[in-house]
Short mmCIF file of C-alpha atoms and ligand atoms in Angstrom, two decimals:
data_model
loop_
_atom_site.label_atom_id
_atom_site.label_comp_id
_atom_site.label_asym_id
_atom_site.label_seq_id
_atom_site.Cartn_x
_atom_site.Cartn_y
_atom_site.Cartn_z
CA UNK A 1 40.67 -10.85 -0.26
CA UNK A 2 37.86 -10.54 0.73
CA UNK A 3 36.43 -13.81 1.43
CA UNK A 4 32.89 -14.31 2.78
CA UNK A 5 31.47 -17.43 4.51
CA UNK A 6 27.61 -18.40 4.12
CA UNK A 7 26.38 -20.66 6.72
CA UNK A 8 23.09 -22.33 7.61
CA UNK A 9 22.11 -20.90 11.09
CA UNK A 10 19.49 -23.48 12.12
CA UNK A 11 18.98 -27.22 11.26
CA UNK A 12 19.73 -26.92 7.50
CA UNK A 13 17.43 -26.15 4.48
CA UNK A 14 17.45 -22.43 5.42
CA UNK A 15 17.73 -21.44 1.75
CA UNK A 16 21.47 -21.44 1.36
CA UNK A 17 21.27 -22.45 -2.20
CA UNK A 18 19.03 -19.41 -3.20
CA UNK A 19 21.14 -16.87 -1.24
CA UNK A 20 24.46 -18.24 -2.59
CA UNK A 21 23.11 -17.89 -6.07
CA UNK A 22 21.87 -14.51 -5.27
CA UNK A 23 25.07 -12.99 -4.08
CA UNK A 24 27.52 -15.23 -6.32
CA UNK A 25 27.94 -12.49 -8.95
CA UNK A 26 30.23 -10.66 -6.51
CA UNK A 27 32.57 -13.69 -6.21
CA UNK A 28 34.95 -15.51 -8.53
CA UNK A 29 35.32 -18.59 -6.45
CA UNK A 30 32.51 -20.51 -4.68
CA UNK A 31 33.71 -23.16 -2.41
CA UNK A 32 31.92 -26.10 -0.62
CA UNK A 33 34.08 -26.88 2.44
CA UNK A 34 32.12 -29.69 4.29
CA UNK A 35 29.52 -32.27 3.91
CA UNK A 36 28.75 -34.33 0.81
CA UNK A 37 25.62 -35.13 -1.07
CA UNK A 38 23.61 -35.18 2.20
CA UNK A 39 23.00 -31.53 1.12
CA UNK A 40 20.20 -30.43 -1.12
CA UNK A 41 20.48 -26.84 -2.16
CA UNK A 42 17.69 -25.27 -4.49
CA UNK A 43 18.68 -22.68 -6.95
CA UNK A 44 15.78 -20.95 -8.98
CA UNK A 45 16.82 -18.61 -11.65
CA UNK A 46 14.63 -17.18 -14.61
CA UNK A 47 15.90 -20.15 -16.66
CA UNK A 48 16.48 -22.98 -14.37
CA UNK A 49 15.30 -24.82 -11.21
CA UNK A 50 18.26 -27.01 -9.82
CA UNK A 51 18.69 -29.21 -6.85
CA UNK A 52 22.37 -29.28 -6.14
CA UNK A 53 23.92 -31.83 -3.72
CA UNK A 54 27.71 -31.40 -4.18
CA UNK A 55 28.52 -28.74 -6.77
CA UNK A 56 28.62 -25.27 -5.34
CA UNK A 57 25.57 -23.10 -6.12
CA UNK A 58 27.77 -20.62 -7.98
CA UNK A 59 28.10 -22.97 -10.95
CA UNK A 60 25.32 -21.02 -12.67
CA UNK A 61 27.72 -18.10 -13.43
CA UNK A 62 30.34 -18.65 -16.14
CA UNK A 63 32.63 -16.27 -14.39
CA UNK A 64 32.86 -18.41 -11.24
CA UNK A 65 35.21 -21.22 -10.50
CA UNK A 66 33.34 -23.73 -8.34
CA UNK A 67 35.44 -25.56 -5.88
CA UNK A 68 34.79 -28.76 -3.80
CA UNK A 69 37.28 -28.49 -0.92
CA UNK A 70 39.18 -30.77 1.17
CA UNK A 71 36.73 -30.82 4.00
CA UNK A 72 34.08 -32.57 1.85
CA UNK A 73 33.28 -36.13 1.29
CA UNK A 74 32.55 -37.03 -2.25
CA UNK A 75 30.51 -39.92 -3.93
CA UNK A 76 31.93 -39.80 -7.26
CA UNK A 77 28.99 -41.56 -8.83
CA UNK A 78 26.77 -38.67 -7.51
CA UNK A 79 29.26 -36.02 -8.47
CA UNK A 80 29.33 -37.23 -12.16
CA UNK A 81 25.50 -37.66 -12.23
CA UNK A 82 25.23 -33.99 -11.15
CA UNK A 83 27.62 -32.83 -13.61
CA UNK A 84 25.90 -34.76 -16.38
CA UNK A 85 22.54 -33.11 -15.35
CA UNK A 86 24.00 -29.70 -15.37
CA UNK A 87 25.76 -30.24 -18.63
CA UNK A 88 22.43 -31.60 -20.13
CA UNK A 89 20.83 -28.24 -18.99
CA UNK A 90 23.58 -26.34 -20.84
CA UNK A 91 25.50 -25.39 -17.69
CA UNK A 92 29.18 -25.98 -18.19
CA UNK A 93 31.07 -27.84 -15.42
CA UNK A 94 34.46 -27.34 -17.15
CA UNK A 95 35.54 -24.91 -14.45
CA UNK A 96 34.87 -27.24 -11.63
CA UNK A 97 37.88 -27.96 -9.26
CA UNK A 98 37.88 -30.87 -6.78
CA UNK A 99 40.30 -31.13 -3.79
CA UNK A 100 42.72 -34.08 -3.94
CA UNK A 101 42.47 -34.20 -0.19
CA UNK A 102 38.75 -34.65 -0.24
CA UNK A 103 37.56 -38.16 1.04
CA UNK A 104 35.77 -40.55 -1.13
CA UNK A 105 32.41 -42.16 -0.15
CA UNK A 106 32.70 -45.78 -0.85
CA UNK A 107 29.86 -48.26 -1.41
CA UNK A 108 30.48 -49.88 2.01
CA UNK A 109 30.09 -46.25 3.67
CA UNK A 110 26.52 -46.23 2.24
CA UNK A 111 25.90 -49.84 3.54
CA UNK A 112 27.27 -49.15 6.99
CA UNK A 113 25.19 -45.78 7.15
CA UNK A 114 22.01 -47.79 6.61
CA UNK A 115 23.08 -50.70 8.82
CA UNK A 116 23.94 -48.45 11.66
CA UNK A 117 20.58 -46.69 11.39
CA UNK A 118 18.80 -49.98 11.46
CA UNK A 119 20.90 -51.12 14.41
CA UNK A 120 19.79 -47.96 16.39
CA UNK A 121 16.11 -48.74 16.00
CA UNK A 122 14.06 -46.09 17.76
CA UNK A 123 17.04 -44.14 18.54
CA UNK A 124 18.07 -43.69 14.88
CA UNK A 125 19.66 -40.33 13.75
CA UNK A 126 17.62 -40.16 10.66
CA UNK A 127 20.59 -39.74 8.48
CA UNK A 128 20.21 -39.26 4.63
CA UNK A 129 22.02 -42.68 4.39
CA UNK A 130 24.46 -41.45 1.88
CA UNK A 131 27.36 -42.70 3.76
CA UNK A 132 28.42 -39.49 5.24
CA UNK A 133 29.14 -40.50 8.78
CA UNK A 134 31.07 -43.62 7.86
CA UNK A 135 33.26 -41.77 5.35
CA UNK A 136 34.17 -39.12 7.97
CA UNK A 137 34.78 -41.84 10.48
CA UNK A 138 37.34 -43.43 8.07
CA UNK A 139 38.97 -40.09 7.50
CA UNK A 140 39.41 -39.61 11.29
CA UNK A 141 40.62 -43.10 11.77
CA UNK A 142 43.22 -42.44 8.93
CA UNK A 143 41.92 -45.30 6.61
CA UNK A 144 39.91 -43.20 4.10
CA UNK A 145 40.53 -43.01 0.44
CA UNK A 146 41.02 -39.54 -1.14
CA UNK A 147 40.41 -38.19 -4.48
CA UNK A 148 44.06 -38.03 -5.09
CA UNK A 149 44.16 -41.86 -4.82
CA UNK A 150 42.11 -42.01 -7.91
CA UNK A 151 45.07 -40.59 -9.95
CA UNK A 152 47.11 -43.64 -9.19
CA UNK A 153 45.34 -46.82 -9.76
CA UNK A 154 47.96 -49.05 -8.04
CA UNK A 155 47.70 -47.05 -4.86
CA UNK A 156 43.93 -46.99 -5.07
CA UNK A 157 43.81 -50.78 -5.47
CA UNK A 158 46.10 -51.20 -2.38
CA UNK A 159 44.07 -48.87 -0.20
CA UNK A 160 40.81 -50.62 -1.05
CA UNK A 161 42.47 -54.00 -0.35
CA UNK A 162 43.46 -52.65 3.22
CA UNK A 163 40.03 -51.07 3.85
CA UNK A 164 38.19 -54.30 2.74
CA UNK A 165 40.00 -56.40 5.24
CA UNK A 166 38.22 -54.56 7.94
CA UNK A 167 34.96 -53.57 6.16
CA UNK A 168 34.16 -56.87 4.83
CA UNK A 169 34.42 -58.41 8.47
CA UNK A 170 32.14 -55.57 9.68
CA UNK A 171 29.75 -55.95 6.89
CA UNK A 172 29.41 -59.77 7.15
CA UNK A 173 30.05 -60.47 10.76
CA UNK A 174 28.43 -57.52 12.51
CA UNK A 175 25.58 -56.78 10.11
CA UNK A 176 25.25 -60.01 8.07
CA UNK A 177 25.48 -57.99 4.82
CA UNK A 178 27.12 -58.92 1.48
CA UNK A 179 30.90 -58.14 1.28
CA UNK A 180 32.85 -56.54 -1.72
CA UNK A 181 35.90 -57.68 -3.70
CA UNK A 182 38.69 -55.58 -4.48
CA UNK A 183 37.94 -55.99 -8.34
CA UNK A 184 34.35 -55.12 -7.82
CA UNK A 185 35.18 -51.77 -6.25
CA UNK A 186 38.10 -51.04 -8.60
CA UNK A 187 36.16 -51.81 -11.85
CA UNK A 188 33.53 -49.36 -10.73
CA UNK A 189 35.68 -46.64 -9.30
CA UNK A 190 38.36 -46.68 -12.01
CA UNK A 191 35.59 -45.55 -14.42
CA UNK A 192 34.84 -42.59 -12.17
CA UNK A 193 38.52 -41.94 -11.83
CA UNK A 194 39.03 -41.76 -15.61
CA UNK A 195 36.34 -39.12 -15.74
CA UNK A 196 37.19 -37.18 -12.75
CA UNK A 197 40.96 -36.97 -13.02
CA UNK A 198 41.09 -33.73 -14.89
CA UNK A 199 39.17 -31.91 -12.16
CA UNK A 200 41.19 -33.09 -9.21
CA UNK A 201 43.64 -30.43 -8.10
CA UNK A 202 45.35 -28.87 -5.08
CA UNK A 203 42.53 -26.59 -4.33
CA UNK A 204 44.36 -25.13 -1.27
CA UNK A 205 47.13 -23.75 -3.44
CA UNK A 206 44.42 -22.59 -5.91
CA UNK A 207 42.68 -20.75 -3.33
CA UNK A 208 45.72 -19.19 -1.80
CA UNK A 209 46.81 -17.88 -5.26
CA UNK A 210 43.39 -16.58 -6.04
CA UNK A 211 43.23 -15.01 -2.45
CA UNK A 212 46.67 -13.35 -3.08
CA UNK A 213 45.49 -12.03 -6.44
CA UNK A 214 42.56 -10.33 -4.75
CA UNK A 215 39.86 -12.56 -5.93
CA UNK A 216 36.61 -12.66 -3.95
CA UNK A 217 35.92 -16.12 -2.62
CA UNK A 218 32.61 -17.33 -1.22
CA UNK A 219 32.33 -20.33 1.07
CA UNK A 220 29.00 -22.10 0.75
CA UNK A 221 28.04 -24.03 3.90
CA UNK A 222 26.00 -27.18 3.83
CA UNK A 223 23.67 -28.24 6.76
CA UNK A 224 23.46 -25.85 9.48
CA UNK A 225 24.78 -24.74 12.93
CA UNK A 226 22.62 -27.06 14.94
CA UNK A 227 23.73 -29.99 12.90
CA UNK A 228 27.43 -29.27 13.47
CA UNK A 229 29.25 -32.15 15.09
CA UNK A 230 30.62 -29.93 17.79
CA UNK A 231 28.10 -27.21 18.22
CA UNK A 232 24.82 -28.97 17.29
CA UNK A 233 22.37 -31.31 19.05
CA UNK A 234 24.82 -34.14 19.30
CA UNK A 235 24.34 -37.03 18.49
CA UNK A 236 21.51 -35.90 16.27
CA UNK A 237 23.89 -34.09 13.99
CA UNK A 238 25.90 -34.60 10.72
CA UNK A 239 29.57 -35.64 10.93
CA UNK A 240 31.28 -32.38 9.91
CA UNK A 241 31.74 -28.69 11.06
CA UNK A 242 29.04 -26.85 9.18
CA UNK A 243 29.72 -23.79 11.21
CA UNK A 244 31.99 -20.95 10.00
CA UNK A 245 35.27 -22.45 11.34
CA UNK A 246 34.69 -25.50 8.89
CA UNK A 247 35.40 -23.08 6.05
CA UNK A 248 38.98 -22.57 7.29
CA UNK A 249 39.84 -26.26 7.96
CA UNK A 250 37.78 -27.49 4.89
CA UNK A 251 39.64 -25.27 2.32
CA UNK A 252 43.11 -24.04 3.78
CA UNK A 253 42.23 -20.45 3.33
CA UNK A 254 43.40 -18.29 6.28
CA UNK A 255 40.91 -16.99 8.65
CA UNK A 256 42.60 -13.64 8.20
CA UNK A 257 41.03 -13.40 4.77
CA UNK A 258 37.42 -13.71 6.04
CA UNK A 259 35.62 -10.32 6.12
CA UNK A 260 32.02 -11.36 6.16
CA UNK A 261 30.13 -14.32 7.69
CA UNK A 262 26.39 -14.45 6.47
CA UNK A 263 24.06 -16.65 8.40
CA UNK A 264 20.90 -18.08 6.61
CA UNK A 265 17.82 -18.21 8.76
CA UNK A 266 14.39 -19.21 7.77
CA UNK A 267 11.63 -16.96 9.25
CA UNK A 268 10.48 -20.19 11.03
CA UNK A 269 12.36 -23.41 11.51
CA UNK A 270 12.43 -26.92 9.88
CA UNK A 271 14.34 -29.98 10.74
CA UNK A 272 14.73 -33.32 9.00
CA UNK A 273 15.64 -36.54 10.96
CA UNK A 274 15.49 -37.17 14.65
CA UNK A 275 16.63 -35.08 17.64
CA UNK A 276 15.41 -32.17 19.85
CA UNK A 277 13.66 -29.35 18.20
CA UNK A 278 12.16 -27.17 21.19
CA UNK A 279 9.87 -24.97 18.84
CA UNK A 280 8.42 -27.84 16.83
CA UNK A 281 4.65 -27.52 16.31
CA UNK A 282 3.60 -30.93 17.47
CA UNK A 283 -0.06 -30.26 18.54
CA UNK A 284 -0.11 -26.85 16.82
CA UNK A 285 -1.95 -26.87 13.34
CA UNK A 286 0.54 -24.18 12.29
CA UNK A 287 3.04 -26.91 11.72
CA UNK A 288 1.00 -28.53 8.82
CA UNK A 289 0.21 -25.07 7.47
CA UNK A 290 3.92 -24.05 7.26
CA UNK A 291 4.87 -27.47 5.68
CA UNK A 292 2.27 -27.10 3.00
CA UNK A 293 2.69 -23.32 2.28
CA UNK A 294 6.50 -23.59 2.49
CA UNK A 295 6.61 -26.92 0.49
CA UNK A 296 8.72 -28.40 3.27
CA UNK A 297 9.86 -31.75 1.74
CA UNK A 298 13.51 -32.64 1.60
CA UNK A 299 15.45 -32.08 -1.51
CA UNK A 300 17.66 -35.09 -1.03
CA UNK A 301 15.48 -37.65 0.55
CA UNK A 302 11.89 -36.10 -0.18
CA UNK A 303 11.12 -36.66 3.59
CA UNK A 304 8.53 -34.32 5.13
CA UNK A 305 10.37 -31.66 7.28
CA UNK A 306 9.37 -31.17 10.87
CA UNK A 307 8.17 -27.53 11.16
CA UNK A 308 8.25 -25.07 14.10
CA UNK A 309 8.36 -21.45 15.19
CA UNK A 310 11.44 -19.20 14.90
CA UNK A 311 13.81 -19.99 17.72
CA UNK A 312 15.50 -16.81 19.08
CA UNK A 313 17.67 -18.81 21.30
CA UNK A 314 19.22 -20.76 18.45
CA UNK A 315 19.47 -17.60 16.31
CA UNK A 316 21.59 -15.91 19.11
CA UNK A 317 23.77 -18.96 19.45
CA UNK A 318 24.28 -19.23 15.62
CA UNK A 319 25.42 -15.53 15.73
CA UNK A 320 27.79 -16.38 18.40
CA UNK A 321 29.40 -19.60 17.23
CA UNK A 322 29.68 -18.43 13.70
CA UNK A 323 30.56 -14.82 14.48
CA UNK A 324 27.87 -13.76 12.10
CA UNK A 325 28.25 -10.28 10.59
CA UNK A 326 24.86 -10.44 8.85
CA UNK A 327 21.79 -12.58 8.53
CA UNK A 328 19.71 -13.34 5.47
CA UNK A 329 16.18 -14.17 6.51
CA UNK A 330 14.38 -16.54 4.17
CA UNK A 331 10.79 -17.63 3.52
CA UNK A 332 9.10 -14.56 5.31
CA UNK A 333 6.38 -14.91 2.67
CA UNK A 334 5.33 -18.31 4.11
CA UNK A 335 4.45 -16.56 7.43
CA UNK A 336 1.77 -14.64 5.52
CA UNK A 337 -0.43 -17.78 6.11
CA UNK A 338 -0.65 -17.43 9.78
CA UNK A 339 -2.71 -15.20 12.06
CA UNK A 340 -0.18 -14.90 14.90
CA UNK A 341 3.47 -15.45 14.69
CA UNK A 342 5.22 -16.96 17.61
CA UNK A 343 8.86 -16.43 18.43
CA UNK A 344 10.76 -18.39 21.12
CA UNK A 345 12.70 -16.06 23.30
CA UNK A 346 13.90 -18.53 26.04
CA UNK A 347 13.64 -22.10 27.17
CA UNK A 348 12.15 -23.59 30.25
CA UNK A 349 14.14 -26.78 30.92
CA UNK A 350 12.59 -28.51 33.88
CA UNK A 351 12.02 -25.19 35.74
CA UNK A 352 15.37 -23.46 34.78
CA UNK A 353 15.10 -20.65 32.16
CA UNK A 354 17.94 -20.70 29.43
CA UNK A 355 18.48 -17.83 27.13
CA UNK A 356 21.36 -19.72 25.48
CA UNK A 357 21.37 -23.21 24.16
CA UNK A 358 21.80 -25.51 27.02
CA UNK A 359 24.92 -27.70 26.65
CA UNK A 360 23.37 -30.48 28.55
CA UNK A 361 21.69 -33.02 26.20
CA UNK A 362 18.90 -33.80 28.67
CA UNK A 363 18.06 -30.24 29.19
CA UNK A 364 17.92 -29.63 25.44
CA UNK A 365 15.66 -32.63 25.04
CA UNK A 366 13.35 -31.23 27.80
CA UNK A 367 13.38 -27.55 26.60
CA UNK A 368 9.97 -25.96 26.47
CA UNK A 369 9.88 -22.70 24.49
CA UNK A 370 8.88 -19.47 26.17
CA UNK A 371 7.15 -17.65 23.24
CA UNK A 372 6.24 -14.06 22.54
CA UNK A 373 3.37 -13.73 20.15
CA UNK A 374 3.36 -11.07 17.38
CA UNK A 375 0.53 -10.10 15.13
CA UNK A 376 0.56 -11.60 11.57
CA UNK A 377 0.19 -9.60 8.44
CA UNK A 378 -2.03 -11.84 6.38
CA UNK A 379 -1.23 -10.46 3.13
CA UNK A 380 0.87 -11.45 0.10
CA UNK A 381 4.41 -10.05 0.46
CA UNK A 382 6.01 -11.93 -2.51
CA UNK A 383 6.00 -8.75 -4.73
CA UNK A 384 7.63 -6.53 -2.16
CA UNK A 385 11.25 -5.53 -3.17
CA UNK A 386 12.03 -3.02 -0.42
CA UNK A 387 11.72 -3.03 3.31
CA UNK A 388 9.51 -0.04 3.26
CA UNK A 389 6.87 -1.95 1.07
CA UNK A 390 6.43 -4.72 3.72
CA UNK A 391 3.36 -4.42 6.01
CA UNK A 392 4.02 -2.92 9.43
CA UNK A 393 3.62 -6.33 11.15
CA UNK A 394 6.14 -7.88 8.91
CA UNK A 395 8.75 -5.20 9.48
CA UNK A 396 8.06 -5.39 13.23
CA UNK A 397 8.68 -9.17 13.14
CA UNK A 398 12.02 -8.77 11.20
CA UNK A 399 13.12 -6.10 13.74
CA UNK A 400 12.08 -8.26 16.74
CA UNK A 401 14.04 -11.16 15.61
CA UNK A 402 16.96 -9.08 14.51
CA UNK A 403 17.24 -7.67 18.16
CA UNK A 404 16.78 -11.20 19.62
CA UNK A 405 19.57 -12.69 17.36
CA UNK A 406 22.01 -9.66 17.77
CA UNK A 407 23.04 -9.27 14.16
CA UNK A 408 21.56 -7.15 11.30
CA UNK A 409 19.26 -8.85 8.90
CA UNK A 410 20.59 -7.45 5.53
CA UNK A 411 18.67 -9.70 3.05
CA UNK A 412 15.14 -10.85 3.23
CA UNK A 413 13.70 -13.46 0.92
CA UNK A 414 10.03 -13.29 0.05
CA UNK A 415 9.87 -16.17 -2.48
CA UNK A 416 12.00 -18.84 -3.98
CA UNK A 417 13.20 -17.10 -7.08
CA UNK A 418 16.25 -14.80 -7.38
CA UNK A 419 14.44 -11.60 -7.73
CA UNK A 420 12.01 -12.26 -4.80
CA UNK A 421 14.40 -10.67 -2.46
CA UNK A 422 14.79 -7.49 -0.37
CA UNK A 423 18.27 -6.16 -0.02
CA UNK A 424 18.38 -4.00 3.25
CA UNK A 425 21.66 -2.55 4.02
CA UNK A 426 24.49 -4.35 2.07
P1 GDP B 501 19.19 -25.10 1.40
O1 GDP B 501 19.51 -26.59 1.72
O2 GDP B 501 19.54 -24.25 2.60
O3 GDP B 501 19.90 -24.60 0.20
O4 GDP B 501 17.71 -25.01 1.22
P2 GDP B 501 16.72 -26.02 0.42
O5 GDP B 501 16.96 -25.76 -0.96
O6 GDP B 501 16.87 -27.42 0.93
O7 GDP B 501 15.34 -25.59 1.00
C1 GDP B 501 14.84 -24.23 0.83
C2 GDP B 501 13.51 -24.34 0.09
O8 GDP B 501 12.87 -23.11 0.11
C3 GDP B 501 13.75 -24.37 -1.42
O9 GDP B 501 12.62 -25.13 -2.04
C4 GDP B 501 13.77 -23.02 -2.00
O10 GDP B 501 13.47 -23.00 -3.38
C5 GDP B 501 12.75 -22.42 -1.17
N1 GDP B 501 12.88 -21.05 -0.79
C6 GDP B 501 14.09 -20.42 -0.54
N2 GDP B 501 13.89 -19.01 -0.10
C7 GDP B 501 12.59 -18.92 -0.19
C8 GDP B 501 11.72 -17.87 0.13
O11 GDP B 501 12.12 -16.73 0.51
N3 GDP B 501 10.42 -18.01 0.13
C9 GDP B 501 9.78 -19.24 -0.40
N4 GDP B 501 8.58 -19.44 -0.46
N5 GDP B 501 10.69 -20.35 -0.65
C10 GDP B 501 11.88 -20.11 -0.55
P1 IMO B 502 21.29 -28.86 3.47
O1 IMO B 502 22.70 -28.57 3.18
C1 IMO B 502 18.77 -30.80 6.45
C2 IMO B 502 20.48 -34.14 8.59
C3 IMO B 502 19.89 -35.56 8.41
C4 IMO B 502 20.09 -36.14 9.79
C5 IMO B 502 21.45 -35.56 10.05
C6 IMO B 502 22.62 -36.62 9.72
O2 IMO B 502 20.33 -29.13 2.41
O3 IMO B 502 20.83 -27.93 4.46
P2 IMO B 502 23.87 -37.37 7.64
O4 IMO B 502 23.26 -38.00 6.44
O5 IMO B 502 24.44 -36.01 7.33
O6 IMO B 502 24.73 -38.25 8.38
O7 IMO B 502 22.52 -37.14 8.48
O8 IMO B 502 21.59 -34.40 9.46
N1 IMO B 502 20.91 -33.39 7.38
C7 IMO B 502 20.26 -32.43 6.85
N2 IMO B 502 19.16 -31.88 7.20
N3 IMO B 502 19.51 -30.33 5.39
C8 IMO B 502 20.64 -30.92 5.07
O9 IMO B 502 21.52 -30.35 4.13
C9 IMO B 502 21.06 -31.95 5.70
N4 IMO B 502 22.17 -32.88 5.69
C10 IMO B 502 22.03 -33.76 6.65
O10 IMO B 502 18.52 -35.50 8.19
O11 IMO B 502 19.18 -35.66 10.68
MG1 MG B 503 18.51 -28.45 1.75
#
């Protein structure tokens, strides 16, 4: 005790990596609880610029034990590659702990992710094609392989054999793709197993013991609330619970240990992949401006992110479904580029006004934002280190969206590096 959860409050890429790194020094464990290497979290310190996909952003601190929890899906090749990169930079991964119950992304998961997207044609989800959805599908249908299976090569081989009986049929008969042999997969994955075995532990017991001993635990969410498989814009979502509840099921730590839930919101919004995005700037030149000034290109896939104005309806929803105690508002500096700042306060869905996210998919697809316009500040704020140093218009903007969202904005980021941050009332 106490444990804190950090979640993305929009469609991902809100700056979770930066804020996790910023607050990590108060914690001794930083835990990823869902998702896999679909995530791309940027951490910039005076010494390093890192893009992390699987390893928790707390890895930078030698006092922290980074944990990949049971709710994650792990591509072992990617994990080892990331560990090698970090070690190459002089950052030790010795302390890393990986849950034996986390599921493994297999080569056929990646193939099926790509094949499914091709099959969907124009209706594609725009996944990262990292095999995330198919791996979670196998978890739910109880035919997945878990990290603990890597510790017993006989069991691993038997499970691969059982899985291939179905997967090879789907690959060849449904999609006309090449199949796999058991040896082919085992030869590759046994090498990963040899290297990863020392890191695979019972992370649930580890965290229970840490919790009981009074350690501070931080849960680092991946993706964002609107990509959550239950609360997001289904089916244009990822395949896990990115919202705060996922931290409980994805780690085994009791919800009674959670004392703080911090939502990360960008001062505008971006989205990668398909799906509804009411405040997207489609014919509004501000979209390209935000993209260029904010360098809005995906960390994982390099795709150009769709850009739009801050959505107060999404913000309020994120406060509610996550139970946010605080908000960290990032990239406020990027809005210095625009003359007027628009904020969506409600949706008009075919004549009906919504102040909450409509559950009906068609309504969400038809949602037209109702905007309030606020004056911009048109000046560099990247050197501001306290709220009082911000221009009046920027302060008004922060207070406006704080009221709209219904939770206090306790951190404001005005640049990508660690020190470009304003701490308000933490
Ligand atoms: P994450 O997936 O939520 O960790 O976010 P990403 O790392 O994918 O994307 C956020 C991007 O914004 C990264 O390039 C960060 O370095 C950058 N960033 C984070 N906070 C700020 C900020 O306050 N201002 C600016 N200009 N960039 C920021
Ligand atoms: P971080 O943690 C932004 C999106 C994909 C796609 C949908 C499903 O960096 O915020 P998937 O590969 O997960 O099956 O793709 O989810 N997506 C993300 N968008 N940031 C992410 O992670 C994302 N992870 C997945 O673009 O629309
Ligand atoms: Mg990202």
